[in-house]
PDB file of C-alpha atoms in Angstrom:
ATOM      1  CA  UNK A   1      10.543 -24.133  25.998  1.00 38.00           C
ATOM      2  CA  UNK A   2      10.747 -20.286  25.292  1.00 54.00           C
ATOM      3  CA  UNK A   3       7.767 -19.783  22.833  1.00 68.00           C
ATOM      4  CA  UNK A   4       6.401 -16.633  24.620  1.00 91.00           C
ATOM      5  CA  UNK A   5       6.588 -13.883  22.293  1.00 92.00           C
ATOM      6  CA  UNK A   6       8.950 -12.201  25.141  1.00 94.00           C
ATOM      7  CA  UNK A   7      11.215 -15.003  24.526  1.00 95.00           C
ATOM      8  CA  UNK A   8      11.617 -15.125  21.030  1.00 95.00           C
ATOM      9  CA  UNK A   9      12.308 -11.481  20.732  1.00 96.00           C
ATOM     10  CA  UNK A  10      15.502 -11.645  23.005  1.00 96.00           C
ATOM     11  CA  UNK A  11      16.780 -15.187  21.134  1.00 95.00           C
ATOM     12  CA  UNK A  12      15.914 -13.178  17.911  1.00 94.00           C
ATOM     13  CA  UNK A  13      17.704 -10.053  18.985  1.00 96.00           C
ATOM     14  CA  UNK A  14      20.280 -11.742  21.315  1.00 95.00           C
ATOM     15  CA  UNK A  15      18.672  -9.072  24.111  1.00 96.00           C
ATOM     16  CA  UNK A  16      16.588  -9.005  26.743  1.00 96.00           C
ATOM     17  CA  UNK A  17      13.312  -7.594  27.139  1.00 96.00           C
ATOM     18  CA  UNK A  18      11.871  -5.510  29.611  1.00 96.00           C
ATOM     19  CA  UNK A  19       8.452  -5.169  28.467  1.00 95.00           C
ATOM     20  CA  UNK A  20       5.809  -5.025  25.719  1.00 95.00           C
ATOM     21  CA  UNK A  21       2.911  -3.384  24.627  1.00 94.00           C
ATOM     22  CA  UNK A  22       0.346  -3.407  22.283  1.00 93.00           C
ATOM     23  CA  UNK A  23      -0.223  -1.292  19.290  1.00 90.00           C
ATOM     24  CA  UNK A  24      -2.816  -0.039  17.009  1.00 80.00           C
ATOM     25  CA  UNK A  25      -2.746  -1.156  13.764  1.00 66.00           C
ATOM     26  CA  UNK A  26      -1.956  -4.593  12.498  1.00 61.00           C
ATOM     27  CA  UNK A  27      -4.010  -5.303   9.909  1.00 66.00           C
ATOM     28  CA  UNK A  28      -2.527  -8.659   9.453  1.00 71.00           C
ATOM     29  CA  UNK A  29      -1.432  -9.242  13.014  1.00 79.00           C
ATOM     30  CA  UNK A  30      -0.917  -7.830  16.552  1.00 91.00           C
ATOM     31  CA  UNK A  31       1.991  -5.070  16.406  1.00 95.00           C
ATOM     32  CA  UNK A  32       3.620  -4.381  19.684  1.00 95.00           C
ATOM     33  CA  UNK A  33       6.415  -1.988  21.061  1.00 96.00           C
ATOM     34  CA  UNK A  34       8.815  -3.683  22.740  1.00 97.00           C
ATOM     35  CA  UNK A  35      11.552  -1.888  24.842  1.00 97.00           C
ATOM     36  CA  UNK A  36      14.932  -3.796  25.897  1.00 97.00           C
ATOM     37  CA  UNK A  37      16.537  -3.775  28.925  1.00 97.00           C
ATOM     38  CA  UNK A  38      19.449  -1.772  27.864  1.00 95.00           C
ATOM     39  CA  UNK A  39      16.873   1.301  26.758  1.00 96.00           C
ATOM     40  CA  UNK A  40      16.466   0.328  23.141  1.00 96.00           C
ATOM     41  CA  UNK A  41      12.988   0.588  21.480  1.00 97.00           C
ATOM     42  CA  UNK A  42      11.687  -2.062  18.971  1.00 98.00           C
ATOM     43  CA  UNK A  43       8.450  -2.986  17.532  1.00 97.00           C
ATOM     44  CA  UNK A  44       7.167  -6.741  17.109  1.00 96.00           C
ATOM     45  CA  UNK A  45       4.831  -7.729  14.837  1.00 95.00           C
ATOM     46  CA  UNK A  46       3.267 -11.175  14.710  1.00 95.00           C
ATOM     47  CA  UNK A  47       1.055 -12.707  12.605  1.00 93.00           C
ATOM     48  CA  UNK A  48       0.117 -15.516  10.643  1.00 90.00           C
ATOM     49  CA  UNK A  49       0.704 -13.906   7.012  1.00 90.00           C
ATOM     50  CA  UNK A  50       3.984 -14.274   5.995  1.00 93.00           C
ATOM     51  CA  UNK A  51       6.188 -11.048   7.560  1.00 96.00           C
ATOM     52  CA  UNK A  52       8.896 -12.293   5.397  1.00 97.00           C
ATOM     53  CA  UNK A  53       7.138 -10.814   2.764  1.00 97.00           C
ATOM     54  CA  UNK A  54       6.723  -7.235   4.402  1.00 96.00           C
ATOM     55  CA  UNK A  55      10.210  -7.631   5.442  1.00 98.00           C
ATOM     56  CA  UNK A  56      11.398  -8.273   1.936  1.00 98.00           C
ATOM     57  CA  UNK A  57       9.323  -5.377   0.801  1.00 98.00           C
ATOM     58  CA  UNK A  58      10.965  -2.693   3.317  1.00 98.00           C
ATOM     59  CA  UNK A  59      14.466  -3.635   2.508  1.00 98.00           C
ATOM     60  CA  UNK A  60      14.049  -3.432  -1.126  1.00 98.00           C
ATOM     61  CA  UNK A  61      12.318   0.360  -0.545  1.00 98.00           C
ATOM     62  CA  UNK A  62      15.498   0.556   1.844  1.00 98.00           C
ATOM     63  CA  UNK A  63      17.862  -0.319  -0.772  1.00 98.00           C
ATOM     64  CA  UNK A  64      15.964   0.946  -3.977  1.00 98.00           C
ATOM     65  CA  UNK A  65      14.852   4.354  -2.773  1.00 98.00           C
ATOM     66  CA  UNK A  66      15.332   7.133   0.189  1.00 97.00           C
ATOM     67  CA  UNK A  67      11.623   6.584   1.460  1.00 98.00           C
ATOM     68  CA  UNK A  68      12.271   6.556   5.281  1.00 98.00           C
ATOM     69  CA  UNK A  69      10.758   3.250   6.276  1.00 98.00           C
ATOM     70  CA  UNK A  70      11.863   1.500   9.674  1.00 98.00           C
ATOM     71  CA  UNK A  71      14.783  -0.753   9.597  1.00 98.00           C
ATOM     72  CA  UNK A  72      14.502  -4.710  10.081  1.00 98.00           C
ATOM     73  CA  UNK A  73      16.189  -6.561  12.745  1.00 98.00           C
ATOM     74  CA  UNK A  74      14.480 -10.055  12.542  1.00 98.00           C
ATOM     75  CA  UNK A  75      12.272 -11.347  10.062  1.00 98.00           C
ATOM     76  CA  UNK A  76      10.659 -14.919  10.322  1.00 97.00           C
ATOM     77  CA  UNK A  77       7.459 -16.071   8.616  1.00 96.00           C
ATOM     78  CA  UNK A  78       4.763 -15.017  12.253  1.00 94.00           C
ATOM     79  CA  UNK A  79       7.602 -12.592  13.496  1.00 96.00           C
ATOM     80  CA  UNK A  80       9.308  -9.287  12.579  1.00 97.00           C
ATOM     81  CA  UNK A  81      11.554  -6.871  14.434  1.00 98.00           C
ATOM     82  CA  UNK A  82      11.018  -3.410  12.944  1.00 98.00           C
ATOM     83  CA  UNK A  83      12.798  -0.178  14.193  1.00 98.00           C
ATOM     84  CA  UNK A  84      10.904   1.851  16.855  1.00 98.00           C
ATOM     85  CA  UNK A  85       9.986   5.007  15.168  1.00 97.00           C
ATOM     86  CA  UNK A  86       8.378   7.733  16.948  1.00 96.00           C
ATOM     87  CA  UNK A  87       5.592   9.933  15.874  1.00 96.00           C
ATOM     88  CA  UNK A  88       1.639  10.017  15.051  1.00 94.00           C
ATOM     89  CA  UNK A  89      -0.792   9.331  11.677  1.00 94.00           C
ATOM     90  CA  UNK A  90      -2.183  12.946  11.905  1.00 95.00           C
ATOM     91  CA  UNK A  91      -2.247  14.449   8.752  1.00 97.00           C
ATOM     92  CA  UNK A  92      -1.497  18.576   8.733  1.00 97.00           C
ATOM     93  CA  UNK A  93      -0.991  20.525   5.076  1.00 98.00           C
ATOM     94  CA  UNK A  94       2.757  20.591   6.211  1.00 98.00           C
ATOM     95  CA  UNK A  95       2.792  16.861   6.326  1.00 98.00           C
ATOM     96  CA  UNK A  96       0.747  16.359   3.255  1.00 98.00           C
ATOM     97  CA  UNK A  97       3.414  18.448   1.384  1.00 98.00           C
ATOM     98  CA  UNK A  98       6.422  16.505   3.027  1.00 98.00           C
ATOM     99  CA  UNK A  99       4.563  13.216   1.830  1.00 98.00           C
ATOM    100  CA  UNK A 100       4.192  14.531  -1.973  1.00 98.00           C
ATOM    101  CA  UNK A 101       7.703  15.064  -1.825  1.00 98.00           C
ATOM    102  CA  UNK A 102       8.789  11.541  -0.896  1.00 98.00           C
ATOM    103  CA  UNK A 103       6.620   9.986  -3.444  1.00 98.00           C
ATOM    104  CA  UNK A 104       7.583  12.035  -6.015  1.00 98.00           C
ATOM    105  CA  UNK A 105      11.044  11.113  -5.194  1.00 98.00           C
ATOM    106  CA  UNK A 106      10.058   7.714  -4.848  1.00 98.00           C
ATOM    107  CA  UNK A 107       7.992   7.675  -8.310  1.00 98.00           C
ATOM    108  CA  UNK A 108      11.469   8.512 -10.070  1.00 98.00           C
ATOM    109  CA  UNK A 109      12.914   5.064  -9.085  1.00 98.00           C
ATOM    110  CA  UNK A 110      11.647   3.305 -12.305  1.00 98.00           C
ATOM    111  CA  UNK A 111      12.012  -0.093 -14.146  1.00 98.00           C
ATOM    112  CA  UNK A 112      11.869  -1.622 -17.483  1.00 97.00           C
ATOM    113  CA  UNK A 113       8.559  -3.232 -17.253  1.00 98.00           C
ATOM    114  CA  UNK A 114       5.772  -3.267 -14.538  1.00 98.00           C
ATOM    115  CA  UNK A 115       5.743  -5.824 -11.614  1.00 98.00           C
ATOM    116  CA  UNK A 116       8.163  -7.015  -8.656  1.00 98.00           C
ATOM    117  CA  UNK A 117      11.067  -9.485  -8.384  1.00 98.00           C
ATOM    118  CA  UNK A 118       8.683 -11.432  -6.161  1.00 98.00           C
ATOM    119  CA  UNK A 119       4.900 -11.268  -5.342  1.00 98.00           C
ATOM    120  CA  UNK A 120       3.807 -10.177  -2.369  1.00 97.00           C
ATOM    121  CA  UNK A 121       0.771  -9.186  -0.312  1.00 93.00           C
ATOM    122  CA  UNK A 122      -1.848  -6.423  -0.222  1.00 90.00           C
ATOM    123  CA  UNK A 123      -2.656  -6.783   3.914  1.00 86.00           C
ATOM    124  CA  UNK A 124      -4.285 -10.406   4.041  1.00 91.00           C
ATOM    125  CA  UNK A 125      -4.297 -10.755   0.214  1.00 93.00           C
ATOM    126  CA  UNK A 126      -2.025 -12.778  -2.205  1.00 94.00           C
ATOM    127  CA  UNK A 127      -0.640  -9.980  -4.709  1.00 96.00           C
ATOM    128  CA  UNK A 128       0.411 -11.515  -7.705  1.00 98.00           C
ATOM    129  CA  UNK A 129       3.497  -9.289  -9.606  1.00 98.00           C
ATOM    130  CA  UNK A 130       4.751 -10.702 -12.414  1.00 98.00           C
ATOM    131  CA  UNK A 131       6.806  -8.965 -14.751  1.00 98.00           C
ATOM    132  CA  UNK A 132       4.486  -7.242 -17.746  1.00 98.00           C
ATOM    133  CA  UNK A 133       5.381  -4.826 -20.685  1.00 98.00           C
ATOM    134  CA  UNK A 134       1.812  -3.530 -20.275  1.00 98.00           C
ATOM    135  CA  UNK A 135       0.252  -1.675 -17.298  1.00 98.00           C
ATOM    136  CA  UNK A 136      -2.938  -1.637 -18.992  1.00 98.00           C
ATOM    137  CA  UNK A 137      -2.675  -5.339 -18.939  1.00 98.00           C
ATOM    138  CA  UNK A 138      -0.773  -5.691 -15.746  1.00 98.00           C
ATOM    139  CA  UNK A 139      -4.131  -3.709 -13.952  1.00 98.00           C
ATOM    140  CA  UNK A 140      -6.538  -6.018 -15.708  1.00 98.00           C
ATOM    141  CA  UNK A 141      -5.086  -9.438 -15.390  1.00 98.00           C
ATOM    142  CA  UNK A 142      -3.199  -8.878 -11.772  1.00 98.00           C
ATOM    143  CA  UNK A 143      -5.646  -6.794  -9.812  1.00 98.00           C
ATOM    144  CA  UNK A 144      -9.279  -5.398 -11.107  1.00 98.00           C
ATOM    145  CA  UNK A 145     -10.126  -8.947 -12.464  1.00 98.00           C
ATOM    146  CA  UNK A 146      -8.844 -10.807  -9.760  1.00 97.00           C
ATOM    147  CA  UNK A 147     -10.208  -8.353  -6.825  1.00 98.00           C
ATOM    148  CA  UNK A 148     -13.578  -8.602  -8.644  1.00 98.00           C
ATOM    149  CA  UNK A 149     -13.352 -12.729  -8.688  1.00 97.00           C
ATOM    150  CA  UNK A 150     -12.187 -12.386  -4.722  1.00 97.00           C
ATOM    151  CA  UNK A 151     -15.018 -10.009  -4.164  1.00 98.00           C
ATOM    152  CA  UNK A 152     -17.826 -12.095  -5.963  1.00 97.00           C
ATOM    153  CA  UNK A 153     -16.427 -15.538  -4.374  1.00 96.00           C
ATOM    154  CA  UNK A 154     -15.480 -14.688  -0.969  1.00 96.00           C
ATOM    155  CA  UNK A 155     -18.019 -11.261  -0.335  1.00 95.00           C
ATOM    156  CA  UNK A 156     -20.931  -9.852  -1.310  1.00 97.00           C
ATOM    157  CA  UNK A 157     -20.646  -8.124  -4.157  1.00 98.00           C
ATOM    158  CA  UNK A 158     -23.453  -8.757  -6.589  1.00 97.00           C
ATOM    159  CA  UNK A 159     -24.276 -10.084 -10.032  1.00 96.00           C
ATOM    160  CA  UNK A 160     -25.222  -6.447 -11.378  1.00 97.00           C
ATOM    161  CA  UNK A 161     -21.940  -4.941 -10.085  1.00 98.00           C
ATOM    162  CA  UNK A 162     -19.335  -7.664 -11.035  1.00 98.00           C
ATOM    163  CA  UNK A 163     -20.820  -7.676 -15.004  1.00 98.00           C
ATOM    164  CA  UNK A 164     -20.059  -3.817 -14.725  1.00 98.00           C
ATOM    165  CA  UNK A 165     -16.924  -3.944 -13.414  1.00 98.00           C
ATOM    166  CA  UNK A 166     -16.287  -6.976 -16.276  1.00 98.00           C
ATOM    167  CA  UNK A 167     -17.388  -4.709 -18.915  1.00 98.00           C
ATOM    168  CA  UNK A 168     -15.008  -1.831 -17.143  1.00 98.00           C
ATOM    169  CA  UNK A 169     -12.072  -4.358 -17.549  1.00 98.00           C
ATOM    170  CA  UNK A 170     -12.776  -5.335 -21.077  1.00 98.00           C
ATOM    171  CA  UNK A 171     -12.659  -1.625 -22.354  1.00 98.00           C
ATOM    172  CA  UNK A 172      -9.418  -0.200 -20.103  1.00 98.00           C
ATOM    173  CA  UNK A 173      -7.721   0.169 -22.720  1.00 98.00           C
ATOM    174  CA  UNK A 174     -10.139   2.974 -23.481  1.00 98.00           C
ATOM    175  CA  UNK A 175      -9.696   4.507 -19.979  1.00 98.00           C
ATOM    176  CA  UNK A 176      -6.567   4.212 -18.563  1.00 98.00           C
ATOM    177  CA  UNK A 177      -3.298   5.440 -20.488  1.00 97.00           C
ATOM    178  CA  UNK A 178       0.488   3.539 -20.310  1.00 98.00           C
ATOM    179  CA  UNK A 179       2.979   5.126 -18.114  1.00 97.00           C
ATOM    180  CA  UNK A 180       5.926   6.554 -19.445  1.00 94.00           C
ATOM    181  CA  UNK A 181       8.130   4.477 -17.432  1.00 96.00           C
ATOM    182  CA  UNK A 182       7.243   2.301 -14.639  1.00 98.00           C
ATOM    183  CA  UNK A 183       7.181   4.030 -11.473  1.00 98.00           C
ATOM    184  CA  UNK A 184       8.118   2.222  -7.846  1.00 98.00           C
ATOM    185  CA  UNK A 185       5.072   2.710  -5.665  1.00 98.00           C
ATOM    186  CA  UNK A 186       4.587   2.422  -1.795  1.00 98.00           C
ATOM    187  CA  UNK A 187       1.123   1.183  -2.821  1.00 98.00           C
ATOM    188  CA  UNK A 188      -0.797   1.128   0.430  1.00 97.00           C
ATOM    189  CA  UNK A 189      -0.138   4.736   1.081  1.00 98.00           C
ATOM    190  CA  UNK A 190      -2.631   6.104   3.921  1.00 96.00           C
ATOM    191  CA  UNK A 191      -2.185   7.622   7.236  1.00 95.00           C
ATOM    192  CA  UNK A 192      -2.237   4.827   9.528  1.00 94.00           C
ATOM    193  CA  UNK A 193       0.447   3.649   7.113  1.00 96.00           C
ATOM    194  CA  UNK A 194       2.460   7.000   7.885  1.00 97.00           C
ATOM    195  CA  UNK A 195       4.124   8.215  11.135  1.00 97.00           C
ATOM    196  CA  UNK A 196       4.694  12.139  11.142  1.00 98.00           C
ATOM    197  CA  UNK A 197       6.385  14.060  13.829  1.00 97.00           C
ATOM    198  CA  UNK A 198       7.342  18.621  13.441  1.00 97.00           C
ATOM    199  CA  UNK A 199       5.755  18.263  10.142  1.00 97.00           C
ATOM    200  CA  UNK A 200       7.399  15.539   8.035  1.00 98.00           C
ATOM    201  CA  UNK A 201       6.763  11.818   7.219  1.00 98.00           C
ATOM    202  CA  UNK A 202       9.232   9.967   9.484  1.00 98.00           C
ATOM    203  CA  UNK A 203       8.662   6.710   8.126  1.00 98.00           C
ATOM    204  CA  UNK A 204       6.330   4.874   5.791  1.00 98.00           C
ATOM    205  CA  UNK A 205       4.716   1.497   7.037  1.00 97.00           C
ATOM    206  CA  UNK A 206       3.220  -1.883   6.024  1.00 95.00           C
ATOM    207  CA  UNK A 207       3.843  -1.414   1.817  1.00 97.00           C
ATOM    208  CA  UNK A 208       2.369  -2.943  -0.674  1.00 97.00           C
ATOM    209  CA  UNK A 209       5.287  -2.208  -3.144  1.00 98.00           C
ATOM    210  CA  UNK A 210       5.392  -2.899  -7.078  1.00 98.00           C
ATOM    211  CA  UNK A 211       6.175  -0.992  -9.907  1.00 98.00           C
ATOM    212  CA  UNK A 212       3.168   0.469 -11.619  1.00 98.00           C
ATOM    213  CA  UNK A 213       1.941   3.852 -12.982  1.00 98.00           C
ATOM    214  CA  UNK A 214       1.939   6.155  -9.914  1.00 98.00           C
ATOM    215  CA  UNK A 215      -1.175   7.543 -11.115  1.00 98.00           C
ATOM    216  CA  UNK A 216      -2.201   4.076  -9.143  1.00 98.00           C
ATOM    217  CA  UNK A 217      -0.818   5.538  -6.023  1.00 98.00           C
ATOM    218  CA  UNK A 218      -2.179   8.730  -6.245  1.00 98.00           C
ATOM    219  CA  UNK A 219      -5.641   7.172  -6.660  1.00 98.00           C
ATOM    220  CA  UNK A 220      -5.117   5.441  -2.962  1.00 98.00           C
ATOM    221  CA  UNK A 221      -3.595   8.733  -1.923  1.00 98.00           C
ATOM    222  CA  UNK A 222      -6.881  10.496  -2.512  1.00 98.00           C
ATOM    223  CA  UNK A 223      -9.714   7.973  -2.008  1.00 98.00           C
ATOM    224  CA  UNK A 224      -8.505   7.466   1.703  1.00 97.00           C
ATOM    225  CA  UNK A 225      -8.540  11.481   2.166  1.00 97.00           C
ATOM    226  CA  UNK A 226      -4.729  11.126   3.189  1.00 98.00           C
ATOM    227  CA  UNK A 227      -3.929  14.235   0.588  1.00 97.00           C
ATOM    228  CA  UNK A 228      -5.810  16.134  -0.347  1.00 96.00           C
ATOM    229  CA  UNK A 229      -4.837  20.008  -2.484  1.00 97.00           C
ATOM    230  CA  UNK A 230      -1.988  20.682  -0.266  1.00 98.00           C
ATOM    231  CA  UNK A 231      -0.403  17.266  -1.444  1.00 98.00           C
ATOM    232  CA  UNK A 232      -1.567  17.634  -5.082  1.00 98.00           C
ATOM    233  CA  UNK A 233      -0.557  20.605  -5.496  1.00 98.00           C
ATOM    234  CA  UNK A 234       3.091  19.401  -4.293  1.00 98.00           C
ATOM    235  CA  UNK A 235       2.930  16.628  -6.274  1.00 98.00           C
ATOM    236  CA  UNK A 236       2.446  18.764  -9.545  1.00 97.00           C
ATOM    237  CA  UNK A 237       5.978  21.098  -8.809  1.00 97.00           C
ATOM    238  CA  UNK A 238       7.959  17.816  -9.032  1.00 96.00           C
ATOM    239  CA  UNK A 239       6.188  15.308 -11.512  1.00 97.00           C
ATOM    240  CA  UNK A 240       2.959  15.960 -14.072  1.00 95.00           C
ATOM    241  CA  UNK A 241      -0.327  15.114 -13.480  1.00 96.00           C
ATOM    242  CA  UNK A 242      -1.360  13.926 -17.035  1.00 96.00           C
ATOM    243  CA  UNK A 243      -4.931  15.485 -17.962  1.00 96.00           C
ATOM    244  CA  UNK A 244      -7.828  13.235 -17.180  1.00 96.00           C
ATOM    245  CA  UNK A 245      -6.911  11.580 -13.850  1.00 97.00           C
ATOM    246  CA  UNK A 246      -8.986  13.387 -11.821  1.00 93.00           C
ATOM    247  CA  UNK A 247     -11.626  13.119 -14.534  1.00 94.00           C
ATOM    248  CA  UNK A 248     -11.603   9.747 -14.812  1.00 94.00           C
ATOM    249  CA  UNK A 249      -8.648   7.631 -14.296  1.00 98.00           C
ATOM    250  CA  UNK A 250      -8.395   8.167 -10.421  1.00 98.00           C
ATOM    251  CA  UNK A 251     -11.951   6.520 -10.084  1.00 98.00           C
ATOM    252  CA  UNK A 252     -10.826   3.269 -12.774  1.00 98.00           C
ATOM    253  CA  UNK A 253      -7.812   2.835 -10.207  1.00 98.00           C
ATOM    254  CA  UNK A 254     -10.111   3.534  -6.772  1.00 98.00           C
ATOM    255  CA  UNK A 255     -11.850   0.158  -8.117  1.00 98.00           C
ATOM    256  CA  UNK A 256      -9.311  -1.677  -7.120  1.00 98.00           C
ATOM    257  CA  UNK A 257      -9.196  -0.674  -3.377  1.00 97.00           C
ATOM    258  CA  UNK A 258     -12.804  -0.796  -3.289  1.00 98.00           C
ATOM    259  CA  UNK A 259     -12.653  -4.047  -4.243  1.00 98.00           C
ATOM    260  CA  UNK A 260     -10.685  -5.489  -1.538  1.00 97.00           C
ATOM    261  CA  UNK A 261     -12.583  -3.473   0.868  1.00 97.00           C
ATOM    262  CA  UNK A 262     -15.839  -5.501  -0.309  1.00 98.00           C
ATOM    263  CA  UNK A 263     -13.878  -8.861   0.351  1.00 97.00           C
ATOM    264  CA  UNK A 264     -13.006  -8.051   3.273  1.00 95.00           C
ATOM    265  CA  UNK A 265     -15.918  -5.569   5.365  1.00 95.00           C
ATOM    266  CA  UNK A 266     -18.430  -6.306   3.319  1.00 95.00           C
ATOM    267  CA  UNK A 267     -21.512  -4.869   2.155  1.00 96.00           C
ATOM    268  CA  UNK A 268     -21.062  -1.071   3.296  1.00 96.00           C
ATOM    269  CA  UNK A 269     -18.376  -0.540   0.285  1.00 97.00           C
ATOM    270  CA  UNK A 270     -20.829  -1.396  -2.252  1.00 98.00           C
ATOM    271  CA  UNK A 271     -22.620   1.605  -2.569  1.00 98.00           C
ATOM    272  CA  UNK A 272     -19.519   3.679  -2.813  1.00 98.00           C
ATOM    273  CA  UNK A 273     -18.694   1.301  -5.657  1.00 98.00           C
ATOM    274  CA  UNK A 274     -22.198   1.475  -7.230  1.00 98.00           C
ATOM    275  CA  UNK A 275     -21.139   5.231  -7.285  1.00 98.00           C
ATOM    276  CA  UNK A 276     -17.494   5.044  -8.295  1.00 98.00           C
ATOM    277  CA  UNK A 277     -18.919   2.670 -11.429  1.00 98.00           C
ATOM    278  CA  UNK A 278     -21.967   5.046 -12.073  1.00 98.00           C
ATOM    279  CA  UNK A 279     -19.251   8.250 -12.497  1.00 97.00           C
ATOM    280  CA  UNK A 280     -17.005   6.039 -14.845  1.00 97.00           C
ATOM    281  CA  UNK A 281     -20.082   5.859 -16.798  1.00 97.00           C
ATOM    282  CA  UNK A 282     -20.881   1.723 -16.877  1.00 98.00           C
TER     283      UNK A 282
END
């Protein structure tokens, strides 16, 4: 019976393999390059989250938009065969301006309404995308108020800090603004995400794609210290940077993240979020 992973790569890829090795990374699995007997690099991923999802998610950025993201070869529920892309997750100004640049180009690919043809997955996490006229809304009812349920449920966050994060979702309407027109977002844009090589982003990994205001991805951009003033200011040549983001908005959208980083590491996010919620002013 050829179940080793070895095996199912060459009946997937009609190829045989030479050898494997492990990766970092892999939230949701174990990631592995894999190089083929006739020279060819590929990288496995298996897990037991759905990789049709992530698989559906890179074509469609493929398809929809000239983000360089690694081709698919094979995608089955525990097993995807991704393009071998060389390079690293260090982050230099030079990159950080590259990576502006592709999300600003990506930010112009827009829809009607927020959402995704399908949902999808945020790592581990179910992320629920269906169609709304509202963002406002859309944030609210698809991600702060569900994160905060998953957080209270399943982690530790506390009484105190879930009725303040309640009373942030009640008054949004108050704090964050509409977009102009829905932008596609990466959504899970940070630099073990990103693979760099001579200064430029060679390819874009593991996305958590919807359309959304990109002021969302921007947030992400800057609470994981990916960019920093080298990619704002980059960002600001090709699209605007509405007043009050970095006021207030970017810390109403960093709730989110925080969020699923209390579900799923527990207790060490909370005073970050004590702070985030404290600067908000709830």
């Amino acid at each position: 019976m050829r179940d080793t992973l070895e095996a199912r790569i060459e009946d997937a890829l009609d190829a045989t393999v030479e050898t494997t090795e492990p990766l970092d990374g892999g939230m949701i699995g174990s990631v592995y390059r894999v190089s083929l007997a006739d020279g060819r690099q590929r990288v496995a991923k298996v897990s037991d989250v759905a990789l049709t999802i992530e698989a559906f998610m890179l074509r469609y950025l493929d398809d929809w938009s000239d983000l360089p993201v690694p081709a698919v070869y094979y995608a089955s529920e525990d097993l995807l065969v991704l393009e071998y892309v060389e390079g690293t997750s260090e982050i230099t100004p030079a990159v950080e301006r590259d990576l502006a640049d592709h999300l600003a180009n990506l930010h112009d690919v827009s829809a009607d309404r927020v959402g995704f043809p399908r949902d999808t997955l945020d790592g581990p996490l179910p992320q629920p995308n269906p169609w709304s006229d509202s963002w406002i809304e859309f944030y609210r009812e698809q991600r702060l108020e569900p994160a905060i349920d998953g957080a209270r449920e399943h982690g530790p966050l506390t009484d105190d800090l879930a009725d303040r994060l309640r009373a942030v979702a009640t008054d949004l309407r108050a704090l964050l603004e509409e977009p102009e027109t829905p932008a596609l977002i990466h959504g899970d844009v940070w630099r073990t995400n990103l693979l760099a090589r001579e200064g430029r982003v060679v390819a874009f990994l593991d996305p958590a794609t919807y359309y959304a205001h990109p002021e969302m991805e921007l947030a992400y951009v800057d609470w994981t210290d990916t960019g920093g003033d080298a990619f704002f200011d980059r960002y600001r040549d090709q699209r605007e940077i509405a007043d009050g983001f970095l006021e207030t908005r970017l810390d109403v959208y960093t709730l989110y993240p925080l969020l699923v980083h209390v579900r799923l590491f527990g207790e060490e996010y909370l005073d970050e979020l004590d702070r985030t919620l404290e600067r908000i002013g709830y």
